[in-house]
Short mmCIF file of C-alpha atoms and ligand atoms in Angstrom, two decimals:
data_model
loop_
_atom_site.label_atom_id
_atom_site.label_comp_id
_atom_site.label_asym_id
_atom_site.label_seq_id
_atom_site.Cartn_x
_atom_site.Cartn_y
_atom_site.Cartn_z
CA UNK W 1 121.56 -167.26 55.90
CA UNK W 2 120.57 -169.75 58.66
CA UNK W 3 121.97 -169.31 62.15
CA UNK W 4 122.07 -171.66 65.00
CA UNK W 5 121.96 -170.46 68.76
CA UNK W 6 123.55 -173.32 70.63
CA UNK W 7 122.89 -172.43 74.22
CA UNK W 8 124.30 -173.08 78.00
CA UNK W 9 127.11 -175.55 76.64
CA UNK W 10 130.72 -176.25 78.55
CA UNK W 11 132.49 -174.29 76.04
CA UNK W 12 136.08 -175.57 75.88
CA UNK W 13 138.41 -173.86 73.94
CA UNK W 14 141.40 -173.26 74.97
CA UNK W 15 142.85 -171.10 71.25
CA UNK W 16 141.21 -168.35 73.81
CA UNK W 17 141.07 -169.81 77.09
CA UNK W 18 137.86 -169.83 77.55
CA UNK W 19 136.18 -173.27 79.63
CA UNK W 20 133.08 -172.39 80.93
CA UNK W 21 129.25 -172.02 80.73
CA UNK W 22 128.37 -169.88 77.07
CA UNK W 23 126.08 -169.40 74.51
CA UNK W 24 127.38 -169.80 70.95
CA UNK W 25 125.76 -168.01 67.56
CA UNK W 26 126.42 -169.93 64.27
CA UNK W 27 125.49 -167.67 61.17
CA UNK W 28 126.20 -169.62 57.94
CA UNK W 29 129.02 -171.07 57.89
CA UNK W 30 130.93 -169.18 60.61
CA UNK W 31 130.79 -168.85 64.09
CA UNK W 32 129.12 -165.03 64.53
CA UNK W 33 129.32 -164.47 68.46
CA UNK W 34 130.11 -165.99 72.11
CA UNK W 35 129.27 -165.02 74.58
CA UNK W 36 127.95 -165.64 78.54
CA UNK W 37 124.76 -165.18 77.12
CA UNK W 38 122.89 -164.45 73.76
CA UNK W 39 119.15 -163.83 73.40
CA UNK W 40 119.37 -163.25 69.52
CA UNK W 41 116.41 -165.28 67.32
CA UNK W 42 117.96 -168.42 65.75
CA UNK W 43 116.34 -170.72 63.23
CA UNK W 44 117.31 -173.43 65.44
CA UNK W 45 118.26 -173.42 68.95
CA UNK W 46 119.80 -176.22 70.89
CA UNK W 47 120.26 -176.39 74.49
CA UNK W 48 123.38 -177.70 75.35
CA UNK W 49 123.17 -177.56 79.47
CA UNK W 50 125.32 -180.12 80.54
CA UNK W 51 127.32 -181.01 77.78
CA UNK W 52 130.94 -179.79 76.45
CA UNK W 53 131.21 -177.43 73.11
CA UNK W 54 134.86 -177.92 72.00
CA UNK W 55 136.15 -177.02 68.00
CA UNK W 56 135.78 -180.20 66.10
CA UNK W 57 138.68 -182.83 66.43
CA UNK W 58 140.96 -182.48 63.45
CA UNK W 59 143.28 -186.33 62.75
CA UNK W 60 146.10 -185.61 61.02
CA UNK W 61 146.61 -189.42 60.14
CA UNK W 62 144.35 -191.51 58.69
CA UNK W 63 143.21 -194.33 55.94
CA UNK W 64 140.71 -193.55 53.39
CA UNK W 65 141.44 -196.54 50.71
CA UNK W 66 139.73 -194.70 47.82
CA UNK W 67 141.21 -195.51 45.11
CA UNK W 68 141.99 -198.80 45.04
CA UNK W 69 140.71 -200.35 48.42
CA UNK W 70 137.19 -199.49 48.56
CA UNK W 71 135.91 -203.02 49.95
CA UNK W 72 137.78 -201.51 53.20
CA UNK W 73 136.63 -198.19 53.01
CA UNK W 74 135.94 -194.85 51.08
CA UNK W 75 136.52 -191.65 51.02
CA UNK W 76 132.58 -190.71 51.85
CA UNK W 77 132.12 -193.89 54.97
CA UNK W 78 135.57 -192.68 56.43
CA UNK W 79 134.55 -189.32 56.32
CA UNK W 80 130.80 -190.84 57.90
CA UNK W 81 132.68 -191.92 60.54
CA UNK W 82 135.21 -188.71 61.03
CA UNK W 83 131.57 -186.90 61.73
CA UNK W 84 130.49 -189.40 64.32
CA UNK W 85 133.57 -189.17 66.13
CA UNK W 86 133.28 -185.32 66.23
CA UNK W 87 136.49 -184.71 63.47
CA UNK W 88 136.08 -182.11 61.30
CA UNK W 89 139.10 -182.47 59.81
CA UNK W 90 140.83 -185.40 58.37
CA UNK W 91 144.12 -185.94 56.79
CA UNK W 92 143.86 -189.05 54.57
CA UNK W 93 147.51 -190.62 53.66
CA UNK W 94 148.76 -191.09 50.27
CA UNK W 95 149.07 -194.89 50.33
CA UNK W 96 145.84 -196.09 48.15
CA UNK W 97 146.14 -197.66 44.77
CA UNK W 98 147.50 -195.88 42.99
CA UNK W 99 149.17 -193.70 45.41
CA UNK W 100 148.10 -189.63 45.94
CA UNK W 101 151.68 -188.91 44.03
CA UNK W 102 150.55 -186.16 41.25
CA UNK W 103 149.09 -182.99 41.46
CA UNK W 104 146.56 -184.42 39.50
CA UNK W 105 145.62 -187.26 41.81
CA UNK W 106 145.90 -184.29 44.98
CA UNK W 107 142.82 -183.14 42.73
CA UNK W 108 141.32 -185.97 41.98
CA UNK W 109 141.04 -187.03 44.97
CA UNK W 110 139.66 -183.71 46.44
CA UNK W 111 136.95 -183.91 43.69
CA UNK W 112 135.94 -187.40 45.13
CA UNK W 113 135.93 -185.59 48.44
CA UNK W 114 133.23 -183.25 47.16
CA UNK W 115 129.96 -184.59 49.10
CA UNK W 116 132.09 -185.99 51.93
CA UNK W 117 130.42 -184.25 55.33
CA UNK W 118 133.81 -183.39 56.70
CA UNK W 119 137.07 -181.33 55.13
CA UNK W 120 139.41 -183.72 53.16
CA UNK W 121 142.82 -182.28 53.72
CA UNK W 122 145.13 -184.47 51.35
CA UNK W 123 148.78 -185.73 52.25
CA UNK W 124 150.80 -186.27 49.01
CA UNK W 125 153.75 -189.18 48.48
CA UNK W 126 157.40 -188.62 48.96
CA UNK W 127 158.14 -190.49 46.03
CA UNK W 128 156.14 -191.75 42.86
CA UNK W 129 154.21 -195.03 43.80
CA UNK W 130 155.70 -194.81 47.37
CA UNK W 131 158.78 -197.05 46.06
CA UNK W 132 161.62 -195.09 47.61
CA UNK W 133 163.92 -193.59 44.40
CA UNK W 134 162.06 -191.21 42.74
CA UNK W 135 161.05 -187.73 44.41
CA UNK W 136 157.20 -186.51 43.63
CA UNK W 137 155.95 -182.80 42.76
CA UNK W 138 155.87 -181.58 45.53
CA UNK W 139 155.50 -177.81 45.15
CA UNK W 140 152.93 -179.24 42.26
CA UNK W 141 150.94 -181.04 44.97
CA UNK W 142 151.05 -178.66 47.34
CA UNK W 143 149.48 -175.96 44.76
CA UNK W 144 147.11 -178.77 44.05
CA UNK W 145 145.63 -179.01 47.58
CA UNK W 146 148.46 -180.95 49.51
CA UNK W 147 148.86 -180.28 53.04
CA UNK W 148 151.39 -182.06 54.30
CA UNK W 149 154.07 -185.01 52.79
CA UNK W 150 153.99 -188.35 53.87
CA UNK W 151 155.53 -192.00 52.76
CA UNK W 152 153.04 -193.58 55.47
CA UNK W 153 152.53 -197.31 55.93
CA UNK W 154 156.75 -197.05 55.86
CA UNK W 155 159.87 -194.69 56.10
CA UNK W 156 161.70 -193.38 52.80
CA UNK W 157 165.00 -196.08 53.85
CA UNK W 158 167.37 -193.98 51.29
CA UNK W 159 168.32 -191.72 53.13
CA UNK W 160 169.66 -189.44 50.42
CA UNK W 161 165.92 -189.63 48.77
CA UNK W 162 164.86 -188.47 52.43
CA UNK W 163 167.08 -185.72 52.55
CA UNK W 164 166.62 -184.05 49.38
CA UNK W 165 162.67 -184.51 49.75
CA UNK W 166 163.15 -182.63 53.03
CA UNK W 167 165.32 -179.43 51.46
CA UNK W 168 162.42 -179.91 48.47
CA UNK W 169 159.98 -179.77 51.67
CA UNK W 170 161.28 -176.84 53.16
CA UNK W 171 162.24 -174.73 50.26
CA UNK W 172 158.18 -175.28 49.50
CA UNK W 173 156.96 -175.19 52.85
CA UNK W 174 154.89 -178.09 53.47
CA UNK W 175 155.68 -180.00 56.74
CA UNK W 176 156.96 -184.39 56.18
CA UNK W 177 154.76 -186.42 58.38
CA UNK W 178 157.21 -189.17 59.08
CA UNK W 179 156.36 -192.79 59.86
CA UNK W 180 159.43 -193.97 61.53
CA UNK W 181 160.25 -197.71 60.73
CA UNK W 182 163.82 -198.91 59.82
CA UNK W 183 162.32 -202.17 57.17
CA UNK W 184 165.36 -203.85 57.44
CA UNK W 185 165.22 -204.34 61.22
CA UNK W 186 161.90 -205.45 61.44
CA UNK W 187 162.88 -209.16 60.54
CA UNK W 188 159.40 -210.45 59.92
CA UNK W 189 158.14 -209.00 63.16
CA UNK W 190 154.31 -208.67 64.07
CA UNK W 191 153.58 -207.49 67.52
CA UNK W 192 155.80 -205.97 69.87
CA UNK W 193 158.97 -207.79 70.83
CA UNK W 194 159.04 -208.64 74.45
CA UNK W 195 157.48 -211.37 77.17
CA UNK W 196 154.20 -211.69 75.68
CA UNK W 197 155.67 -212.32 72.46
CA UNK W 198 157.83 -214.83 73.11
CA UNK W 199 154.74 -216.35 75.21
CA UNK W 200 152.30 -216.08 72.19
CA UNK W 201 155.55 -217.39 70.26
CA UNK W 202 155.12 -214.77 67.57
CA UNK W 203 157.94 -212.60 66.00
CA UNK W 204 158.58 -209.36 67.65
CA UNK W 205 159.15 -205.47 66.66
CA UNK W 206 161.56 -204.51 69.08
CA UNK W 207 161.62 -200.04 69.82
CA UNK W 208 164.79 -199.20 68.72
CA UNK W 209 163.34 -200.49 64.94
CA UNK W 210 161.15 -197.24 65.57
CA UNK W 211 163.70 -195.40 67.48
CA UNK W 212 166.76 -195.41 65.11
CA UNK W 213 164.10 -193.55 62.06
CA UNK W 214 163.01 -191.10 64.86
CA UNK W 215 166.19 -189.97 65.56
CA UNK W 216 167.73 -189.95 61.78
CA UNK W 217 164.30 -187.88 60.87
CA UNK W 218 164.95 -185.63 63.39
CA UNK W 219 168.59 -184.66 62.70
CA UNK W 220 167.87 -185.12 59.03
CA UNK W 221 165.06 -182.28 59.26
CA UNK W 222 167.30 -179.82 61.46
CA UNK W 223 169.66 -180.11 58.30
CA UNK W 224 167.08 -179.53 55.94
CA UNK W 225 165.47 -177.15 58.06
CA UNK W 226 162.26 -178.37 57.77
CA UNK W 227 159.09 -178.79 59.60
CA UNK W 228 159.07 -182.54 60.97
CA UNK W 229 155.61 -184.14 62.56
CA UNK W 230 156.37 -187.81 63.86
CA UNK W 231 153.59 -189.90 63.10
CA UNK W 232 152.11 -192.70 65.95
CA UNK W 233 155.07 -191.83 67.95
CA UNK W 234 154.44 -195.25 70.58
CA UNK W 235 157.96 -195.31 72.75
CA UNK W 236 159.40 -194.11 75.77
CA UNK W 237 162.74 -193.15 73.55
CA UNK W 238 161.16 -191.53 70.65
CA UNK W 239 159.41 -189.12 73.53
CA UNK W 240 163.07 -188.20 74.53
CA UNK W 241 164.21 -187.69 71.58
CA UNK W 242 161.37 -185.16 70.43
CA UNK W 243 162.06 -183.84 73.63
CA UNK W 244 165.73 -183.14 72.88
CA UNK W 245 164.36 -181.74 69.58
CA UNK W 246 162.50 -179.24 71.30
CA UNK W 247 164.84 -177.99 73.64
CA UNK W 248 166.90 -177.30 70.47
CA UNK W 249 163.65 -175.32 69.38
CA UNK W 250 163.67 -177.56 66.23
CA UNK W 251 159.42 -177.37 64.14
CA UNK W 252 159.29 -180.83 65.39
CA UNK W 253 156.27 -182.21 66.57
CA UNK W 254 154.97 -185.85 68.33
CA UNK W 255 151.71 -187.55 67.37
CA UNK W 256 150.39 -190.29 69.93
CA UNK W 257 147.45 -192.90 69.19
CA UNK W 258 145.17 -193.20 71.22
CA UNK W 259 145.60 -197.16 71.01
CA UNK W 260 149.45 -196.58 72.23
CA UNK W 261 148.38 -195.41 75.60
CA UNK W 262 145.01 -196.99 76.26
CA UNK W 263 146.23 -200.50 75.75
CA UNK W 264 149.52 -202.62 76.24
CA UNK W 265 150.90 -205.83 74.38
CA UNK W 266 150.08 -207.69 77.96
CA UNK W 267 146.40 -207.14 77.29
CA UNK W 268 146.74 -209.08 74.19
CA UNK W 269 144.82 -212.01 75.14
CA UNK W 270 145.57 -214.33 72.03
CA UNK W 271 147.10 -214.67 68.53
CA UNK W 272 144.18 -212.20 67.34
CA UNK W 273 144.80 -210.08 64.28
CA UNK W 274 142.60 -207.17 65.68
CA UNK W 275 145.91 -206.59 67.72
CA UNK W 276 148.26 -205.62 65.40
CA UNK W 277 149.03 -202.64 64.44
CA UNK W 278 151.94 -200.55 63.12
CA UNK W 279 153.92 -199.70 65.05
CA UNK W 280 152.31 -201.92 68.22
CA UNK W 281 150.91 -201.84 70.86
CA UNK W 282 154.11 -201.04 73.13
CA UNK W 283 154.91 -202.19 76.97
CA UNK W 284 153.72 -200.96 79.82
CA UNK W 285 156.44 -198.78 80.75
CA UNK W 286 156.14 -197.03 77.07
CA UNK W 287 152.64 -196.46 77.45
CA UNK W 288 153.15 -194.57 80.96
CA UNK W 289 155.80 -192.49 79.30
CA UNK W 290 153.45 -191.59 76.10
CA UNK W 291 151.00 -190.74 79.01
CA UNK W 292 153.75 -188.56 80.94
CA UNK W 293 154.90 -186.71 77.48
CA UNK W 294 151.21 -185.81 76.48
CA UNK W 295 151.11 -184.22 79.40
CA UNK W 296 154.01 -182.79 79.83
CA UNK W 297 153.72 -181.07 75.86
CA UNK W 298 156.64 -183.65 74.74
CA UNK W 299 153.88 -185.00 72.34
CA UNK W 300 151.60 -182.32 70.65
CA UNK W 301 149.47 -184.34 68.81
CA UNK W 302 146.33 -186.87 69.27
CA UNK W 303 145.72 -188.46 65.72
CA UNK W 304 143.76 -191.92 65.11
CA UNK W 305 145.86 -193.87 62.28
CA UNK W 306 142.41 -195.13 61.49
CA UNK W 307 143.41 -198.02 59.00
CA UNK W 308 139.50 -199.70 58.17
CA UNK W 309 140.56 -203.60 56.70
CA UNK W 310 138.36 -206.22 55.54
CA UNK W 311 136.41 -208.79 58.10
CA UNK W 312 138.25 -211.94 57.12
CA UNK W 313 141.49 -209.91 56.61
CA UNK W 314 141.70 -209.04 60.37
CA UNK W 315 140.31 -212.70 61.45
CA UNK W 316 143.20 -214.15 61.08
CA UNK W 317 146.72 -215.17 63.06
CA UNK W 318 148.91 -211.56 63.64
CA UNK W 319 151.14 -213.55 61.57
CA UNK W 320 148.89 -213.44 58.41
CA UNK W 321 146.51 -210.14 59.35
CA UNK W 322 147.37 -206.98 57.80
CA UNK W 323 148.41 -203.92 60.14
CA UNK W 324 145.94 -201.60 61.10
CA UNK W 325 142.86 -201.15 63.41
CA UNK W 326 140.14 -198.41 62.88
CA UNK W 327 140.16 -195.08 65.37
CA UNK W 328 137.81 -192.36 64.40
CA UNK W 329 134.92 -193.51 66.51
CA UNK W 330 136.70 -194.23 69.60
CA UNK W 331 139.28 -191.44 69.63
CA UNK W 332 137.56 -188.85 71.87
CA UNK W 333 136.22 -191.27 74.17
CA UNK W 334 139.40 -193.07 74.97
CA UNK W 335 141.75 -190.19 75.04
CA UNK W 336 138.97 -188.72 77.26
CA UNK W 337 138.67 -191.74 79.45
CA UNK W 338 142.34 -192.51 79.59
CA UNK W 339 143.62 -189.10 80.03
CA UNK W 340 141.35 -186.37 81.56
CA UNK W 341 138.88 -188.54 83.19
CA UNK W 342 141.69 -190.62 85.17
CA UNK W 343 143.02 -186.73 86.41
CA UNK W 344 146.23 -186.86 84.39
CA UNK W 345 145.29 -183.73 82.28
CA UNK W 346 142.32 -181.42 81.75
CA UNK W 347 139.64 -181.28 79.06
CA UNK W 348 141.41 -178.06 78.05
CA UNK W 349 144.15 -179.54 77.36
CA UNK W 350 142.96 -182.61 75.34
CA UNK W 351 141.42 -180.20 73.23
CA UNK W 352 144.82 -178.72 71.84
CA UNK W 353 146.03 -182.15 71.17
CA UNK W 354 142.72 -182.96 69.38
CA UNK W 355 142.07 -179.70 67.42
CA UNK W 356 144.90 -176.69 68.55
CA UNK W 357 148.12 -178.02 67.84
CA UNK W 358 146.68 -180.07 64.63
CA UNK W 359 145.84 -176.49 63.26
CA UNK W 360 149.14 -175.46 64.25
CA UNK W 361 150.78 -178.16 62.53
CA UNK W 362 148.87 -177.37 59.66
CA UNK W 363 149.01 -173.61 59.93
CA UNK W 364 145.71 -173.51 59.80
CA UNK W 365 143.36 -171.22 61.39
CA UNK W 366 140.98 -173.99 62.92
CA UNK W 367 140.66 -175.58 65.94
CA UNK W 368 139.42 -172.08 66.92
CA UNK W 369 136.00 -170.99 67.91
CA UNK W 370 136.55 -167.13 68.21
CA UNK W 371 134.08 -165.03 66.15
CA UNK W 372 134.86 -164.77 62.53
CA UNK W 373 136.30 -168.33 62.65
CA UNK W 374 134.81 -171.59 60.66
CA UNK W 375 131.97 -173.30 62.71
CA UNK W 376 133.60 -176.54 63.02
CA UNK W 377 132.34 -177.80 66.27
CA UNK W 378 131.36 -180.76 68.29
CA UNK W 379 129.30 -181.48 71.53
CA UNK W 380 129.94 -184.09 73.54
CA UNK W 381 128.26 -185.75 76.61
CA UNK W 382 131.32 -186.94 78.93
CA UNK W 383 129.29 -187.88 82.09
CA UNK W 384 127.68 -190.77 80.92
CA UNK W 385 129.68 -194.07 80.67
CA UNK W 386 129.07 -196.47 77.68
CA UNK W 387 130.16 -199.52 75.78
CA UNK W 388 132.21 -199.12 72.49
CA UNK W 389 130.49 -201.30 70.07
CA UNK W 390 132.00 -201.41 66.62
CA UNK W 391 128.63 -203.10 64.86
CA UNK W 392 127.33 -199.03 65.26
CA UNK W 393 130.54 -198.03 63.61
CA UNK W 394 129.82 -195.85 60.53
CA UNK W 395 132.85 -196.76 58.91
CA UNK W 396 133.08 -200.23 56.72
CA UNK W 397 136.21 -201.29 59.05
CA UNK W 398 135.06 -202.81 62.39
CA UNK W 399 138.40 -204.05 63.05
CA UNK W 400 139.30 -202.65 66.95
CA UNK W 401 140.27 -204.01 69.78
CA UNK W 402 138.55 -202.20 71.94
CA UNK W 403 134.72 -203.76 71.30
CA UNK W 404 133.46 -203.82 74.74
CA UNK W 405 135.61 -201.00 76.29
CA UNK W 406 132.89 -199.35 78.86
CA UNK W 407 134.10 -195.22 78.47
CA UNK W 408 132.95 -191.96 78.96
CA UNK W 409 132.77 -189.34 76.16
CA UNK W 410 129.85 -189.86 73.49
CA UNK W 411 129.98 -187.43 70.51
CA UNK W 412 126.04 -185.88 70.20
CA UNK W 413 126.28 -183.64 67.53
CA UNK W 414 129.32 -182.59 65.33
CA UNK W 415 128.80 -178.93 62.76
CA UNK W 416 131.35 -178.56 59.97
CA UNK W 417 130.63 -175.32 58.15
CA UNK W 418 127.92 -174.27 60.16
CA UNK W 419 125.99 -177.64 59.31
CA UNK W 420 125.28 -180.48 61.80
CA UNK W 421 127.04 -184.00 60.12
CA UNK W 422 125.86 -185.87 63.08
CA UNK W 423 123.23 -186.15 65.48
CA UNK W 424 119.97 -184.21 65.13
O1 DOR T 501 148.82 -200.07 61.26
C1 DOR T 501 149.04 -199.46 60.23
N1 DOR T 501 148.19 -199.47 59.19
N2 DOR T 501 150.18 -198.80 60.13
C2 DOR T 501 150.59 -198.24 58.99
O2 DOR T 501 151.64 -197.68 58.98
C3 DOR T 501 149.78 -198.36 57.77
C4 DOR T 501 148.37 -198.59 58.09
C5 DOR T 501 147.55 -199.06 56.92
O3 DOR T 501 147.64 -198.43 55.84
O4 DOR T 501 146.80 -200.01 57.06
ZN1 ZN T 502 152.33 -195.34 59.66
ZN1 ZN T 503 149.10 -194.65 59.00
#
């Protein structure tokens, strides 16, 4: 069995509240032993003095468009990229062509997943072909390899549907990953509605549109009594709301982007398709109160929504540009930046949204580096600043708006099963 001695790291995890200066033993595929300091022969040693050890990131939300899409992206350069950005886990959403909405596409798709360098954890339909009426198999697809249900890319609007795929949801025990988005109300819109749209003169996606699904999700999973994650949670409301969930001990947990709090709609410079996103990029004020909730545990989760899209696709007006930028390059490094770096939170913390509470959302027992455990794990340099530059991306989608961003937080080398994916 090969080992690995990585030695003199930051270790940061906070599953057992450790941050500080160790020396960790890989054997195989699992972590063997940590401790302040191990003089055991390794086949390969690494000297991590200076850097952070944290368990690898895991995104509960993102875009692989295998089947169906693969001039954006497949399953094996999304997962290229999910290694370069230190995730070790990622959760790809049903809504490829045709939709994961069959146990046997759950399988299919985790055979495709086969070579890919990081785990594939698949998130099955609510209904077949993500049409609204019909409910899928969903204890079948959760036998198959589902972890979670989703109708991503829009909400289930019947509400009826929705609530009988929640009781099916809880009577299986598999959590709904909601994306909150009331169609009818959205009226064409493209970018958040507010001044700068009405200065860019482009149709706008006013909150409450997001607002009104959060809060019928939320009392429509404390009747089912089911385990509710909102996805890309990106208003000041929807934080209250999962607040008032949570005081009413409801499983409900928040997700947060990390393009909803490191960028506003009034840095949108111009009628540029590499801005839009759903939902948007949100005001000011909602971007200070996604910052206050992460910190304050309102919002559990840091996921990417990574949604690759063609070149020409994104070069185009917000009006014609499909919705979605990518994330799983930049998603450390801005949450890092943003959050710990400007003092709002420690790297401790960052790493439960990142890797903790994902596992917890999952029930899974990763985001952990205690002995026994998987060695998922990634080591980062975060005292060195750099520019984001999305020609190095790994993944086929180069759509971001954040090309140029100078941050701090460079993944070196990310292990998944006891085997480096990135960075020699
Ligand atoms: O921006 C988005 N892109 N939001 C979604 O809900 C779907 C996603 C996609 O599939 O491109
Ligand atoms: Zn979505
Ligand atoms: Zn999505």
């Amino acid at each position: 069995m090969s080992s690995i001695l990585i030695k003199n790291g930051r270790l940061v995890d906070p599953a057992n509240n450790i941050d500080g200066v160790k020396d960790i033993l890989i054997e195989g595929n699992i972590i063997k032993e940590v401790n302040d300091s191990i003089e055991a022969q390794a086949d390969k040693v690494i000297d991590a003095s200076g850097k952070v050890v944290m368990p690898g990131f895991i995104d509960l939300h993102v875009h692989l468009r295998e089947p169906g899409f693969e001039y954006k992206e497949t399953i094996m350069t999304g997962a290229k990229a999910a290694a370069k950005g230190g995730v070790t886990s990622i959760c790809p959403m049903p809504n490829t062509k045709p939709a994961i909405d069959t146990p046997e596409r759950v399988k299919d798709l985790l055979e495709r997943a086969k070579e890919a360098p990081v785990h594939i954890l698949p998130i099955g339909a609510v209904t077949l072909g993500q049409d609204g009426t019909e409910l899928t198999d969903i204890e079948g697809m959760k036998k198959a390899g589902a972890v979670a249900l989703s109708e991503d890319g829009k909400s289930v609007m019947d509400t009826l549907v929705f609530r009988k795929a929640l009781h099916e949801a809880a009577r299986v025990g598999i959590p709904m990953f909601s994306h909150c988005e009331d169609k009818s109300l959205v009226d064409g819109g493209v970018m958040n509605y507010g001044e700068k749209s009405e200065e860019l003169g482009l149709p706008g996606i006013t909150n409450a549109v997001e607002d009104v699904i959060v809060a019928r999700d939320i009392l429509m999973a404390k009747e089912a009594g089911c385990q509710l994650h909102l996805c890309h949670c990106s208003t000041a409301d929807g934080a209250v709301l999962i607040e008032m969930a949570k005081k009413q001990n409801l499983p409900v947990t928040g997700e947060v982007c990390p393009h909803h709090f490191a960028m506003s709609d009034d840095e949108i410079t111009e009628d540029d398709g590499r801005f839009k996103m759903n939902p948007p990029l949100r005001s000011r004020a909602d971007v200070n109160a996604l910052k206050k909730a992460l910190a304050d545990d309102i919002m559990d989760v840091i996921s990417t929504d990574h949604a690759p899209h063609g070149a020409e696709e994104k070069a185009q007006s917000m009006l014609k540009a499909p919705f979605g930028i990518v994330g799983l390059e930049t998603s450390f490094a801005l949450s890092y930046t943003e959050l710990v770096k400007s003092g709002l939170m420690s790297l401790s913390k960052l790493v439960e949204k990142m890797s903790l509470n994902p596992a917890k959302v999952l029930k899974s027992d990763k985001g952990n580096l205690a002995a026994g455990r998987t060695a998922d794990l990634v080591i980062a340099d975060i005292d060195t600043e750099y520019e984001i530059n999305a020609d190095e991306f790994e993944s086929m989608g180069k759509n971001t708006p954040f090309n140029g961003r100078k941050v701090f937080g460079r993944i070196e080398k990310t292990f998944v099963d006891g085997k480096i994916v990135y960075g020699e």
